[in-house]
mmCIF file with all atom_site columns, C-alpha atoms in Angstrom:
data_model
loop_
_atom_site.group_PDB
_atom_site.id
_atom_site.type_symbol
_atom_site.label_atom_id
_atom_site.label_alt_id
_atom_site.label_comp_id
_atom_site.label_asym_id
_atom_site.label_entity_id
_atom_site.label_seq_id
_atom_site.pdbx_PDB_ins_code
_atom_site.Cartn_x
_atom_site.Cartn_y
_atom_site.Cartn_z
_atom_site.occupancy
_atom_site.B_iso_or_equiv
_atom_site.pdbx_formal_charge
_atom_site.auth_seq_id
_atom_site.auth_comp_id
_atom_site.auth_asym_id
_atom_site.auth_atom_id
_atom_site.pdbx_PDB_model_num
ATOM 1   C CA . THR A 1 1   ? 190.246 217.910 -50.762 1.00 0.00 ? 3   THR A CA 1
ATOM 2   C CA . ALA A 1 2   ? 190.063 220.629 -48.085 1.00 0.00 ? 4   ALA A CA 1
ATOM 3   C CA . ASN A 1 3   ? 189.167 219.528 -44.580 1.00 0.00 ? 5   ASN A CA 1
ATOM 4   C CA . ASP A 1 4   ? 185.868 220.597 -43.020 1.00 0.00 ? 6   ASP A CA 1
ATOM 5   C CA . SER A 1 5   ? 187.006 223.799 -41.329 1.00 0.00 ? 7   SER A CA 1
ATOM 6   C CA . THR A 1 6   ? 189.073 224.925 -44.325 1.00 0.00 ? 8   THR A CA 1
ATOM 7   C CA . GLN A 1 7   ? 186.112 224.306 -46.602 1.00 0.00 ? 9   GLN A CA 1
ATOM 8   C CA . PHE A 1 8   ? 183.906 226.515 -44.408 1.00 0.00 ? 10  PHE A CA 1
ATOM 9   C CA . LEU A 1 9   ? 186.557 229.263 -44.249 1.00 0.00 ? 11  LEU A CA 1
ATOM 10  C CA . ILE A 1 10  ? 186.964 229.251 -48.029 1.00 0.00 ? 12  ILE A CA 1
ATOM 11  C CA . GLN A 1 11  ? 183.199 229.495 -48.573 1.00 0.00 ? 13  GLN A CA 1
ATOM 12  C CA . ALA A 1 12  ? 182.898 232.404 -46.152 1.00 0.00 ? 14  ALA A CA 1
ATOM 13  C CA . HIS A 1 13  ? 185.942 234.129 -47.661 1.00 0.00 ? 15  HIS A CA 1
ATOM 14  C CA . VAL A 1 14  ? 184.691 233.826 -51.247 1.00 0.00 ? 16  VAL A CA 1
ATOM 15  C CA . GLY A 1 15  ? 181.319 235.239 -50.171 1.00 0.00 ? 17  GLY A CA 1
ATOM 16  C CA . ASN A 1 16  ? 183.007 238.110 -48.318 1.00 0.00 ? 18  ASN A CA 1
ATOM 17  C CA . HIS A 1 17  ? 185.405 238.847 -51.152 1.00 0.00 ? 19  HIS A CA 1
ATOM 18  C CA . SER A 1 18  ? 182.622 238.827 -53.749 1.00 0.00 ? 20  SER A CA 1
ATOM 19  C CA . LEU A 1 19  ? 180.552 241.221 -51.650 1.00 0.00 ? 21  LEU A CA 1
ATOM 20  C CA . PHE A 1 20  ? 183.481 243.529 -50.955 1.00 0.00 ? 22  PHE A CA 1
ATOM 21  C CA . VAL A 1 21  ? 184.693 243.783 -54.538 1.00 0.00 ? 23  VAL A CA 1
ATOM 22  C CA . SER A 1 22  ? 181.235 244.125 -56.090 1.00 0.00 ? 24  SER A CA 1
ATOM 23  C CA . GLY A 1 23  ? 180.086 246.494 -53.356 1.00 0.00 ? 25  GLY A CA 1
ATOM 24  C CA . ILE A 1 24  ? 183.055 248.834 -53.069 1.00 0.00 ? 26  ILE A CA 1
ATOM 25  C CA . PHE A 1 25  ? 184.534 248.652 -56.581 1.00 0.00 ? 27  PHE A CA 1
ATOM 26  C CA . PRO A 1 26  ? 181.586 248.125 -58.970 1.00 0.00 ? 28  PRO A CA 1
ATOM 27  C CA . GLU A 1 27  ? 183.068 250.406 -61.647 1.00 0.00 ? 29  GLU A CA 1
ATOM 28  C CA . HIS A 1 28  ? 186.227 248.309 -61.716 1.00 0.00 ? 30  HIS A CA 1
ATOM 29  C CA . ILE A 1 29  ? 184.142 245.187 -62.350 1.00 0.00 ? 31  ILE A CA 1
ATOM 30  C CA . ARG A 1 30  ? 182.146 246.933 -65.086 1.00 0.00 ? 32  ARG A CA 1
ATOM 31  C CA . TYR A 1 31  ? 185.298 248.253 -66.732 1.00 0.00 ? 33  TYR A CA 1
ATOM 32  C CA . ARG A 1 32  ? 186.996 244.873 -66.717 1.00 0.00 ? 34  ARG A CA 1
ATOM 33  C CA . ALA A 1 33  ? 183.849 243.181 -68.051 1.00 0.00 ? 35  ALA A CA 1
ATOM 34  C CA . GLN A 1 34  ? 183.493 245.699 -70.867 1.00 0.00 ? 36  GLN A CA 1
ATOM 35  C CA . PHE A 1 35  ? 187.119 246.031 -71.944 1.00 0.00 ? 37  PHE A CA 1
ATOM 36  C CA . ARG A 1 36  ? 188.906 242.920 -70.695 1.00 0.00 ? 38  ARG A CA 1
ATOM 37  C CA . GLY A 1 37  ? 186.356 240.146 -71.070 1.00 0.00 ? 39  GLY A CA 1
ATOM 38  C CA . ALA A 1 38  ? 186.195 239.604 -67.294 1.00 0.00 ? 40  ALA A CA 1
ATOM 39  C CA . PRO A 1 39  ? 183.004 238.343 -65.624 1.00 0.00 ? 41  PRO A CA 1
ATOM 40  C CA . GLU A 1 40  ? 179.994 240.647 -65.298 1.00 0.00 ? 42  GLU A CA 1
ATOM 41  C CA . MET A 1 41  ? 178.499 241.793 -61.978 1.00 0.00 ? 43  MET A CA 1
ATOM 42  C CA . GLU A 1 42  ? 175.998 238.913 -62.053 1.00 0.00 ? 44  GLU A CA 1
ATOM 43  C CA . TYR A 1 43  ? 178.887 236.468 -61.756 1.00 0.00 ? 45  TYR A CA 1
ATOM 44  C CA . TYR A 1 44  ? 180.077 238.062 -58.510 1.00 0.00 ? 46  TYR A CA 1
ATOM 45  C CA . GLU A 1 45  ? 176.553 238.125 -57.119 1.00 0.00 ? 47  GLU A CA 1
ATOM 46  C CA . SER A 1 46  ? 175.980 234.484 -57.991 1.00 0.00 ? 48  SER A CA 1
ATOM 47  C CA . LEU A 1 47  ? 179.368 233.444 -56.614 1.00 0.00 ? 49  LEU A CA 1
ATOM 48  C CA . GLY A 1 48  ? 178.815 235.373 -53.379 1.00 0.00 ? 50  GLY A CA 1
ATOM 49  C CA . ARG A 1 49  ? 175.270 234.094 -52.873 1.00 0.00 ? 51  ARG A CA 1
ATOM 50  C CA . SER A 1 50  ? 176.160 230.468 -53.496 1.00 0.00 ? 52  SER A CA 1
ATOM 51  C CA . ASN A 1 51  ? 179.178 230.548 -51.183 1.00 0.00 ? 53  ASN A CA 1
ATOM 52  C CA . TYR A 1 52  ? 177.265 232.311 -48.389 1.00 0.00 ? 54  TYR A CA 1
ATOM 53  C CA . ARG A 1 53  ? 174.497 229.727 -48.807 1.00 0.00 ? 55  ARG A CA 1
ATOM 54  C CA . ALA A 1 54  ? 177.024 226.878 -48.621 1.00 0.00 ? 56  ALA A CA 1
ATOM 55  C CA . ALA A 1 55  ? 178.724 228.434 -45.587 1.00 0.00 ? 57  ALA A CA 1
ATOM 56  C CA . GLY A 1 56  ? 175.327 228.825 -43.899 1.00 0.00 ? 58  GLY A CA 1
ATOM 57  C CA . GLY A 1 57  ? 174.593 225.143 -44.390 1.00 0.00 ? 59  GLY A CA 1
ATOM 58  C CA . HIS A 1 58  ? 177.946 224.049 -43.029 1.00 0.00 ? 60  HIS A CA 1
ATOM 59  C CA . GLN A 1 59  ? 178.090 222.295 -39.649 1.00 0.00 ? 61  GLN A CA 1
ATOM 60  C CA . ILE A 1 60  ? 180.511 224.906 -38.277 1.00 0.00 ? 62  ILE A CA 1
ATOM 61  C CA . ALA A 1 61  ? 178.006 227.683 -39.036 1.00 0.00 ? 63  ALA A CA 1
ATOM 62  C CA . GLN A 1 62  ? 175.320 225.603 -37.326 1.00 0.00 ? 64  GLN A CA 1
ATOM 63  C CA . ARG A 1 63  ? 177.496 224.940 -34.282 1.00 0.00 ? 65  ARG A CA 1
ATOM 64  C CA . TYR A 1 64  ? 178.382 228.609 -33.780 1.00 0.00 ? 66  TYR A CA 1
ATOM 65  C CA . GLU A 1 65  ? 174.921 229.914 -34.696 1.00 0.00 ? 67  GLU A CA 1
ATOM 66  C CA . LEU A 1 66  ? 176.223 231.719 -37.781 1.00 0.00 ? 68  LEU A CA 1
ATOM 67  C CA . ALA A 1 67  ? 173.824 230.024 -40.198 1.00 0.00 ? 69  ALA A CA 1
ATOM 68  C CA . PRO A 1 68  ? 171.160 232.788 -40.012 1.00 0.00 ? 70  PRO A CA 1
ATOM 69  C CA . ILE A 1 69  ? 173.772 235.426 -40.827 1.00 0.00 ? 71  ILE A CA 1
ATOM 70  C CA . PHE A 1 70  ? 175.111 233.567 -43.853 1.00 0.00 ? 72  PHE A CA 1
ATOM 71  C CA . THR A 1 71  ? 171.584 232.749 -45.003 1.00 0.00 ? 73  THR A CA 1
ATOM 72  C CA . PHE A 1 72  ? 170.620 236.418 -44.758 1.00 0.00 ? 74  PHE A CA 1
ATOM 73  C CA . LEU A 1 73  ? 173.736 237.456 -46.694 1.00 0.00 ? 75  LEU A CA 1
ATOM 74  C CA . ALA A 1 74  ? 172.914 234.901 -49.400 1.00 0.00 ? 76  ALA A CA 1
ATOM 75  C CA . GLU A 1 75  ? 169.271 235.973 -49.695 1.00 0.00 ? 77  GLU A CA 1
ATOM 76  C CA . GLU A 1 76  ? 169.971 239.719 -49.586 1.00 0.00 ? 78  GLU A CA 1
ATOM 77  C CA . PHE A 1 77  ? 173.282 239.799 -51.460 1.00 0.00 ? 79  PHE A CA 1
ATOM 78  C CA . HIS A 1 78  ? 172.001 242.099 -54.210 1.00 0.00 ? 80  HIS A CA 1
ATOM 79  C CA . THR A 1 79  ? 170.431 244.569 -51.772 1.00 0.00 ? 81  THR A CA 1
ATOM 80  C CA . ILE A 1 80  ? 173.535 244.636 -49.582 1.00 0.00 ? 82  ILE A CA 1
ATOM 81  C CA . ARG A 1 81  ? 175.744 245.126 -52.648 1.00 0.00 ? 83  ARG A CA 1
ATOM 82  C CA . LEU A 1 82  ? 173.634 248.087 -53.767 1.00 0.00 ? 84  LEU A CA 1
ATOM 83  C CA . ALA A 1 83  ? 173.908 249.626 -50.298 1.00 0.00 ? 85  ALA A CA 1
ATOM 84  C CA . LEU A 1 84  ? 177.686 249.240 -50.429 1.00 0.00 ? 86  LEU A CA 1
ATOM 85  C CA . ASN A 1 85  ? 177.690 250.728 -53.958 1.00 0.00 ? 87  ASN A CA 1
ATOM 86  C CA . ASP A 1 86  ? 175.842 253.764 -52.619 1.00 0.00 ? 88  ASP A CA 1
ATOM 87  C CA . MET A 1 87  ? 178.170 254.117 -49.649 1.00 0.00 ? 89  MET A CA 1
ATOM 88  C CA . SER A 1 88  ? 181.231 253.752 -51.857 1.00 0.00 ? 90  SER A CA 1
ATOM 89  C CA . GLU A 1 89  ? 179.959 256.314 -54.338 1.00 0.00 ? 91  GLU A CA 1
ATOM 90  C CA . ARG A 1 90  ? 179.202 258.863 -51.635 1.00 0.00 ? 92  ARG A CA 1
ATOM 91  C CA . LEU A 1 91  ? 182.195 258.337 -49.343 1.00 0.00 ? 93  LEU A CA 1
ATOM 92  C CA . ILE A 1 92  ? 185.099 256.895 -51.321 1.00 0.00 ? 94  ILE A CA 1
ATOM 93  C CA . ASN A 1 93  ? 186.590 258.761 -54.242 1.00 0.00 ? 95  ASN A CA 1
ATOM 94  C CA . LEU A 1 94  ? 190.158 257.751 -54.908 1.00 0.00 ? 96  LEU A CA 1
ATOM 95  C CA . HIS A 1 95  ? 190.337 259.991 -57.982 1.00 0.00 ? 97  HIS A CA 1
ATOM 96  C CA . ASP A 1 96  ? 189.660 263.157 -56.010 1.00 0.00 ? 98  ASP A CA 1
ATOM 97  C CA . PRO A 1 97  ? 192.843 265.248 -55.568 1.00 0.00 ? 99  PRO A CA 1
ATOM 98  C CA . ALA A 1 98  ? 191.745 265.885 -51.983 1.00 0.00 ? 100 ALA A CA 1
ATOM 99  C CA . HIS A 1 99  ? 192.358 262.174 -51.362 1.00 0.00 ? 101 HIS A CA 1
ATOM 100 C CA . ASN A 1 100 ? 195.842 262.090 -52.796 1.00 0.00 ? 102 ASN A CA 1
ATOM 101 C CA . LEU A 1 101 ? 197.441 258.709 -52.190 1.00 0.00 ? 103 LEU A CA 1
ATOM 102 C CA . ASP A 1 102 ? 200.969 259.854 -53.007 1.00 0.00 ? 104 ASP A CA 1
ATOM 103 C CA . ILE A 1 103 ? 201.811 259.621 -49.321 1.00 0.00 ? 105 ILE A CA 1
ATOM 104 C CA . PHE A 1 104 ? 201.863 255.832 -49.754 1.00 0.00 ? 106 PHE A CA 1
ATOM 105 C CA . LYS A 1 105 ? 204.494 255.925 -52.485 1.00 0.00 ? 107 LYS A CA 1
ATOM 106 C CA . LYS A 1 106 ? 208.102 255.250 -51.574 1.00 0.00 ? 108 LYS A CA 1
ATOM 107 C CA . PRO A 1 107 ? 210.390 258.292 -51.856 1.00 0.00 ? 109 PRO A CA 1
#
């Protein structure tokens, strides 16, 4: 029942969220799938691809010439996710004591 622009925004957001979570936090997805019965990585890839594809076909994407970007993201979702996995593995380690997040805790 969402209007046209809200529908487009939701599709783009679901694609972005799926790519972010599966790209930056793949171990979290694997853990939850193995021990909590949550969806596997393939679910996130499929969800991201289909929403990027839908967003790319939307009239708003056509009007603002965003369709090629969303189409590329849909077609290359897996490759982009793997690149984000690599970047995350090399650059982000929240378990490393050198990256202590205690500074964010309230006193």
